[in-house]
């Protein structure tokens, strides 16, 4: 056995030695789902876990109440292990973020006693609001990833993918203001905000014919009047736009916003267009890191990864534009169900899901060690 083999054995044994604690924490987060920027218990439990194992913990961190940062080691190479723990409204942990949090803690815990000999500083980042709010984008702007040479996380999925690809995602809040009037007494004095939104939605429907197939526009009406005997003076909607790359997203946003302005122009209403959160950028996998991950995943007996076109969005994409990053996804359902389905929440506490948690922790620890050894 080589020295490298001996180190990897030690890293794996340390994860398995804390198996029960990691699974217990994952199940506790799963049983107490908290949505974007409200993950007080989950963030607190993760920070407490790391503090109890000798990490230097800052919580809250980077201006967000439910973010934390924890470090161990003092080497010249800084690797960030990213934890997510927010849940979906009404669906709980149907995206399996409880597994992501515990896998990240497990990887960091394995690396801790070996960090200095590897020349590593391990930075664990608790990142709230992935599902809605772009917590990582906010933390990136606040300096959470400054000095980081590699960032990594794993994500549960219905299939196995090493080189993860994602859409760029933008959000848009729309509010029309018109003028109320009686629909039979003085309709000519009204300015119908619901009509403005209807004009915009027709324009969007026509626009779709001229959009590349990977560009997506979808949304919901959140308000368009309260009674049929009053011309609505306010109408609101929430929309998302997706494109294969950040550069395309900017053009798509311009074209979509023009449709909403057309609705205002046609009806004499005013429109306010706002961005409720930062754009989610497309994820860009680092070639060196993913080659290391592939070898380690194979050694762990993970399924052979598939090649998949972009199918989701993540604020880890923003990180990948600034720092070499990986975001492999691990199969926990064999295609039986996918994220954001109620059954996926059950899979996030299943034996298959918990195996992915442990494999993810070991795989990230091995990949970080390999990366450090090449510096």
Coordinates of C-alpha atoms in Angstrom, one line a residue:
X1 CA 0.0 0.0 0.0
X2 CA 1.4 3.4 -1.0
X3 CA 1.3 6.5 1.3
X4 CA -1.5 7.9 -0.8
X5 CA -3.5 4.7 -0.4
X6 CA -2.9 4.8 3.3
X7 CA -4.2 8.3 3.5
X8 CA -7.3 7.5 1.6
X9 CA -8.0 4.6 3.8
X10 CA -7.7 6.9 6.8
X11 CA -10.0 9.5 5.3
X12 CA -12.6 6.8 4.6
X13 CA -12.3 5.3 8.0
X14 CA -12.8 8.6 9.6
X15 CA -16.1 9.2 7.7
X16 CA -17.3 5.7 8.6
X17 CA -16.3 6.2 12.3
X18 CA -18.7 9.2 12.4
X19 CA -21.4 7.5 10.2
X20 CA -24.1 7.5 12.9
X21 CA -23.6 11.1 13.8
X22 CA -23.7 12.2 10.1
X23 CA -26.8 10.2 9.4
X24 CA -28.5 11.4 12.6
X25 CA -27.8 15.0 11.6
X26 CA -29.1 14.5 8.1
X27 CA -32.3 12.9 9.4
X28 CA -32.8 15.8 11.9
X29 CA -32.5 18.4 9.2
X30 CA -34.9 16.3 7.1
X31 CA -37.4 16.2 9.9
X32 CA -37.4 19.9 10.4
X33 CA -37.5 21.5 7.0
X34 CA -36.8 25.2 6.8
X35 CA -37.1 27.4 3.6
X36 CA -34.8 30.1 2.2
X37 CA -33.1 32.3 4.7
X38 CA -35.1 30.7 7.6
X39 CA -32.8 27.7 8.1
X40 CA -31.9 28.7 11.7
X41 CA -32.0 25.2 13.1
X42 CA -30.2 23.5 10.3
X43 CA -27.4 26.1 10.1
X44 CA -27.1 26.0 13.9
X45 CA -26.8 22.2 14.0
X46 CA -24.1 22.1 11.3
X47 CA -22.1 24.9 13.0
X48 CA -22.4 23.2 16.3
X49 CA -21.3 19.9 14.8
X50 CA -18.1 21.5 13.4
X51 CA -17.4 23.5 16.5
X52 CA -17.6 20.3 18.5
X53 CA -14.9 18.8 16.3
X54 CA -12.5 21.6 16.7
X55 CA -13.3 23.8 13.7
X56 CA -13.0 27.6 14.0
X57 CA -16.6 28.6 13.3
X58 CA -18.2 31.9 12.4
X59 CA -22.0 32.1 12.6
X60 CA -23.8 34.0 11.3
X61 CA -21.5 34.9 8.4
X62 CA -21.2 37.1 5.4
X63 CA -24.2 39.2 6.3
X64 CA -26.7 36.3 6.2
X65 CA -28.3 35.1 9.4
X66 CA -28.3 31.4 8.3
X67 CA -24.9 31.2 6.7
X68 CA -21.8 30.0 8.5
X69 CA -18.1 29.5 7.8
X70 CA -15.8 27.0 9.5
X71 CA -12.1 26.4 9.0
X72 CA -9.5 23.9 9.9
X73 CA -5.9 23.5 8.9
X74 CA -3.5 26.3 7.9
X75 CA -2.0 25.1 4.6
X76 CA -1.4 27.3 1.6
X77 CA -4.1 25.6 -0.5
X78 CA -7.7 26.5 0.5
X79 CA -10.5 24.1 -0.5
X80 CA -14.1 25.1 0.1
X81 CA -16.6 22.3 0.9
X82 CA -20.1 23.7 0.4
X83 CA -23.2 22.7 2.4
X84 CA -26.8 23.4 1.5
X85 CA -29.7 22.8 3.9
X86 CA -32.8 24.8 2.7
X87 CA -36.0 23.0 2.0
X88 CA -38.8 23.5 -0.5
X89 CA -42.1 25.2 0.5
X90 CA -44.7 22.5 0.9
X91 CA -42.4 19.7 -0.1
X92 CA -39.8 19.6 2.6
X93 CA -36.5 18.1 1.7
X94 CA -37.7 16.9 -1.8
X95 CA -34.3 18.1 -3.2
X96 CA -32.3 16.2 -0.6
X97 CA -30.3 19.1 0.9
X98 CA -30.1 17.3 4.2
X99 CA -27.8 14.9 2.4
X100 CA -25.8 17.7 0.9
X101 CA -25.2 19.3 4.3
X102 CA -24.1 16.1 6.0
X103 CA -21.9 15.0 3.1
X104 CA -20.1 18.3 3.3
X105 CA -19.6 18.0 7.0
X106 CA -18.3 14.4 6.6
X107 CA -15.8 15.4 4.0
X108 CA -14.4 18.3 6.2
X109 CA -14.3 16.1 9.2
X110 CA -12.3 13.4 7.4
X111 CA -9.8 16.0 6.1
X112 CA -9.4 17.9 9.5
X113 CA -6.6 15.7 11.1
X114 CA -4.7 15.6 7.8
X115 CA -5.1 19.2 6.6
X116 CA -1.7 20.5 7.6
X117 CA 0.2 17.5 6.2
X118 CA -1.7 17.9 3.0
X119 CA -1.0 21.7 2.9
X120 CA -4.7 22.4 3.1
X121 CA -6.9 24.9 4.7
X122 CA -10.4 23.5 4.7
X123 CA -13.2 26.0 4.6
X124 CA -16.7 24.7 5.2
X125 CA -19.4 27.1 4.0
X126 CA -23.0 26.8 5.0
X127 CA -25.0 28.4 2.2
X128 CA -28.7 29.2 2.7
X129 CA -31.4 29.8 0.1
X130 CA -30.3 27.7 -2.9
X131 CA -33.9 27.0 -3.9
X132 CA -34.9 30.6 -3.9
X133 CA -32.7 33.6 -3.0
X134 CA -29.3 32.7 -4.5
X135 CA -27.5 32.6 -1.1
X136 CA -24.2 31.5 -2.7
X137 CA -24.2 34.5 -5.1
X138 CA -24.7 36.8 -2.1
X139 CA -21.9 35.1 -0.2
X140 CA -19.6 35.2 -3.2
X141 CA -20.2 39.0 -3.4
X142 CA -19.4 39.2 0.3
X143 CA -16.0 37.5 0.0
X144 CA -16.9 33.9 1.2
X145 CA -14.9 32.4 -1.6
X146 CA -12.0 34.8 -1.6
X147 CA -8.7 32.9 -1.7
X148 CA -10.4 29.5 -2.5
X149 CA -8.6 27.4 -5.1
X150 CA -11.2 24.7 -5.4
X151 CA -14.9 24.4 -4.3
X152 CA -17.0 21.3 -4.2
X153 CA -20.3 19.8 -3.2
X154 CA -22.5 16.8 -4.2
X155 CA -26.2 16.7 -4.9
X156 CA -28.7 13.8 -4.9
X157 CA -30.5 13.1 -8.1
X158 CA -32.4 10.3 -9.9
X159 CA -29.2 9.4 -12.0
X160 CA -25.4 9.7 -11.7
X161 CA -23.6 12.6 -13.4
X162 CA -20.1 13.7 -12.8
X163 CA -19.8 16.7 -15.1
X164 CA -22.9 18.5 -14.1
X165 CA -24.3 21.2 -16.3
X166 CA -27.0 23.7 -15.4
X167 CA -29.0 26.5 -17.0
X168 CA -28.5 30.1 -16.1
X169 CA -31.7 31.4 -14.4
X170 CA -33.1 34.8 -13.9
X171 CA -36.2 35.9 -12.0
X172 CA -38.5 38.8 -12.7
X173 CA -41.3 40.4 -10.6
X174 CA -43.9 42.3 -12.6
X175 CA -46.3 44.9 -11.2
X176 CA -48.7 46.9 -13.4
X177 CA -50.5 49.9 -12.0
X178 CA -53.6 51.1 -13.8
X179 CA -56.7 53.1 -12.9
X180 CA -59.8 51.5 -11.3
X181 CA -63.3 52.2 -12.8
X182 CA -66.7 50.8 -13.0
X183 CA -66.9 48.4 -16.0
X184 CA -70.3 49.6 -17.1
X185 CA -70.7 53.1 -15.7
X186 CA -67.3 54.6 -16.8
X187 CA -65.1 52.0 -18.3
X188 CA -63.5 54.6 -20.5
X189 CA -61.9 56.2 -17.5
X190 CA -60.2 53.0 -16.4
X191 CA -56.8 51.6 -17.3
X192 CA -57.0 47.8 -17.0
X193 CA -53.9 46.4 -15.3
X194 CA -55.1 42.8 -15.9
X195 CA -55.3 43.6 -19.6
X196 CA -51.8 44.9 -19.6
X197 CA -50.6 41.6 -18.2
X198 CA -52.7 39.7 -20.8
X199 CA -51.1 41.7 -23.6
X200 CA -47.7 40.8 -22.2
X201 CA -48.5 37.1 -21.9
X202 CA -49.7 37.1 -25.6
X203 CA -46.5 38.8 -26.6
X204 CA -44.5 36.2 -24.7
X205 CA -46.4 33.4 -26.3
X206 CA -45.5 34.7 -29.7
X207 CA -41.9 35.4 -28.7
X208 CA -41.4 31.7 -27.8
X209 CA -41.6 30.7 -31.5
X210 CA -38.4 32.8 -32.1
X211 CA -36.4 31.6 -29.1
X212 CA -33.8 28.9 -29.3
X213 CA -35.1 25.6 -27.8
X214 CA -32.8 25.9 -24.8
X215 CA -34.2 29.3 -23.8
X216 CA -37.2 29.0 -21.4
X217 CA -39.7 31.5 -20.2
X218 CA -42.3 30.5 -17.6
X219 CA -44.3 32.2 -14.8
X220 CA -47.5 32.7 -12.9
X221 CA -50.0 35.4 -12.3
X222 CA -50.1 36.4 -8.7
X223 CA -52.8 39.1 -8.8
X224 CA -55.2 40.4 -11.4
X225 CA -58.1 42.1 -9.7
X226 CA -60.4 41.1 -6.9
X227 CA -63.9 41.5 -8.2
X228 CA -65.5 41.4 -11.7
X229 CA -67.4 44.7 -11.2
X230 CA -64.2 46.8 -11.0
X231 CA -61.6 47.3 -13.6
X232 CA -58.4 46.1 -12.0
X233 CA -55.9 48.8 -11.2
X234 CA -53.2 46.4 -10.2
X235 CA -51.9 43.1 -11.7
X236 CA -48.7 41.2 -10.6
X237 CA -46.8 38.2 -11.9
X238 CA -43.6 36.2 -11.1
X239 CA -41.5 34.9 -14.0
X240 CA -38.4 32.9 -14.5
X241 CA -36.2 32.8 -17.6
X242 CA -33.5 30.2 -18.4
X243 CA -30.8 30.0 -20.9
X244 CA -27.8 27.7 -21.5
X245 CA -25.2 30.5 -20.6
X246 CA -25.1 33.7 -18.6
X247 CA -24.4 35.7 -21.8
X248 CA -27.6 34.4 -23.4
X249 CA -29.6 35.1 -20.3
X250 CA -28.9 38.8 -20.6
X251 CA -30.3 38.9 -24.2
X252 CA -33.3 36.8 -23.1
X253 CA -34.1 39.2 -20.2
X254 CA -34.1 42.2 -22.6
X255 CA -36.6 40.5 -24.9
X256 CA -38.9 39.3 -22.1
X257 CA -38.9 42.7 -20.4
X258 CA -39.8 44.3 -23.7
X259 CA -43.0 42.2 -23.8
X260 CA -44.0 43.4 -20.4
X261 CA -43.4 47.0 -21.4
X262 CA -45.5 46.4 -24.4
X263 CA -48.4 45.5 -22.2
X264 CA -48.1 48.8 -20.3
X265 CA -47.8 50.8 -23.6
X266 CA -50.9 49.2 -25.1
X267 CA -53.1 49.8 -22.1
X268 CA -51.9 53.1 -20.7
X269 CA -50.7 51.4 -17.5
X270 CA -47.4 51.7 -15.7
X271 CA -45.1 48.7 -15.2
X272 CA -42.4 48.1 -12.6
X273 CA -40.0 45.3 -13.3
X274 CA -37.7 44.1 -10.5
X275 CA -35.2 41.3 -9.9
X276 CA -36.1 39.7 -6.6
X277 CA -32.7 37.9 -6.4
X278 CA -29.3 37.7 -8.2
X279 CA -29.2 35.7 -11.5
X280 CA -28.1 32.1 -11.1
X281 CA -25.3 31.5 -13.6
X282 CA -24.7 28.3 -15.6
X283 CA -22.4 25.8 -13.9
X284 CA -18.9 25.3 -15.4
X285 CA -17.2 22.2 -14.2
X286 CA -13.4 22.3 -13.7
X287 CA -11.6 19.7 -15.8
X288 CA -8.9 18.9 -13.3
X289 CA -11.2 18.5 -10.3
X290 CA -13.7 16.4 -12.2
X291 CA -11.1 14.0 -13.4
X292 CA -10.0 13.4 -9.8
X293 CA -13.6 13.0 -8.8
X294 CA -14.3 10.4 -11.5
X295 CA -11.4 8.3 -10.4
X296 CA -12.5 8.4 -6.8
X297 CA -16.1 7.8 -7.5
X298 CA -15.1 4.7 -9.5
X299 CA -13.0 3.5 -6.6
X300 CA -16.0 3.9 -4.3
X301 CA -18.1 1.7 -6.6
X302 CA -20.5 4.5 -7.7
X303 CA -22.5 3.9 -10.9
X304 CA -20.8 4.9 -14.2
X305 CA -21.8 8.5 -14.7
X306 CA -24.1 9.6 -17.6
X307 CA -23.7 12.6 -19.9
X308 CA -26.8 14.9 -19.5
X309 CA -27.8 18.1 -21.1
X310 CA -28.6 21.0 -18.6
X311 CA -31.7 20.1 -16.6
X312 CA -31.6 22.3 -13.5
X313 CA -30.3 25.6 -12.0
X314 CA -28.1 26.2 -9.0
X315 CA -26.4 29.2 -7.4
X316 CA -23.3 27.0 -7.3
X317 CA -23.0 28.1 -10.9
X318 CA -22.1 31.6 -9.7
X319 CA -19.3 30.1 -7.6
X320 CA -18.0 28.1 -10.6
X321 CA -17.5 31.3 -12.6
X322 CA -15.2 32.6 -10.0
X323 CA -13.5 29.5 -8.5
X324 CA -12.6 26.0 -10.0
X325 CA -15.6 23.9 -8.9
X326 CA -17.4 20.6 -9.2
X327 CA -21.0 19.6 -8.5
X328 CA -21.4 15.9 -9.2
X329 CA -24.9 14.5 -8.7
X330 CA -25.4 11.1 -7.1
X331 CA -28.2 8.6 -7.9
X332 CA -30.5 8.0 -5.0
X333 CA -33.7 6.7 -6.8
X334 CA -32.6 4.9 -9.9
X335 CA -34.9 7.1 -11.9
X336 CA -38.0 6.2 -9.9
X337 CA -38.6 9.9 -9.0
X338 CA -36.8 13.2 -9.3
X339 CA -36.2 16.3 -7.2
X340 CA -39.1 18.5 -6.3
X341 CA -41.4 15.4 -6.1
X342 CA -42.8 14.3 -2.8
X343 CA -41.3 10.8 -3.2
X344 CA -37.8 12.3 -3.5
X345 CA -38.1 13.6 0.1
X346 CA -38.6 9.9 1.2
X347 CA -35.6 8.9 -0.9
X348 CA -33.5 11.5 1.0
X349 CA -33.7 9.4 4.2
X350 CA -33.6 6.0 2.4
X351 CA -30.6 3.6 2.7
X352 CA -29.7 4.4 -0.9
X353 CA -29.7 8.1 -0.2
X354 CA -27.6 7.6 3.0
X355 CA -25.1 5.6 1.1
X356 CA -24.8 8.5 -1.4
X357 CA -24.2 10.8 1.6
X358 CA -21.3 8.7 2.9
X359 CA -19.9 8.1 -0.6
X360 CA -20.1 11.9 -1.3
X361 CA -18.3 12.7 1.9
X362 CA -15.5 10.2 1.2
X363 CA -15.3 11.2 -2.5
X364 CA -14.9 14.8 -1.8
X365 CA -12.3 14.2 0.9
X366 CA -10.3 12.0 -1.5
X367 CA -10.6 14.6 -4.3
X368 CA -9.5 17.5 -2.0
X369 CA -6.5 15.4 -0.9
X370 CA -5.6 14.5 -4.5
X371 CA -5.9 18.2 -5.5
X372 CA -3.7 19.3 -2.7
X373 CA -1.0 16.7 -3.6
X374 CA -0.7 18.2 -7.0
X375 CA -0.1 21.8 -5.9

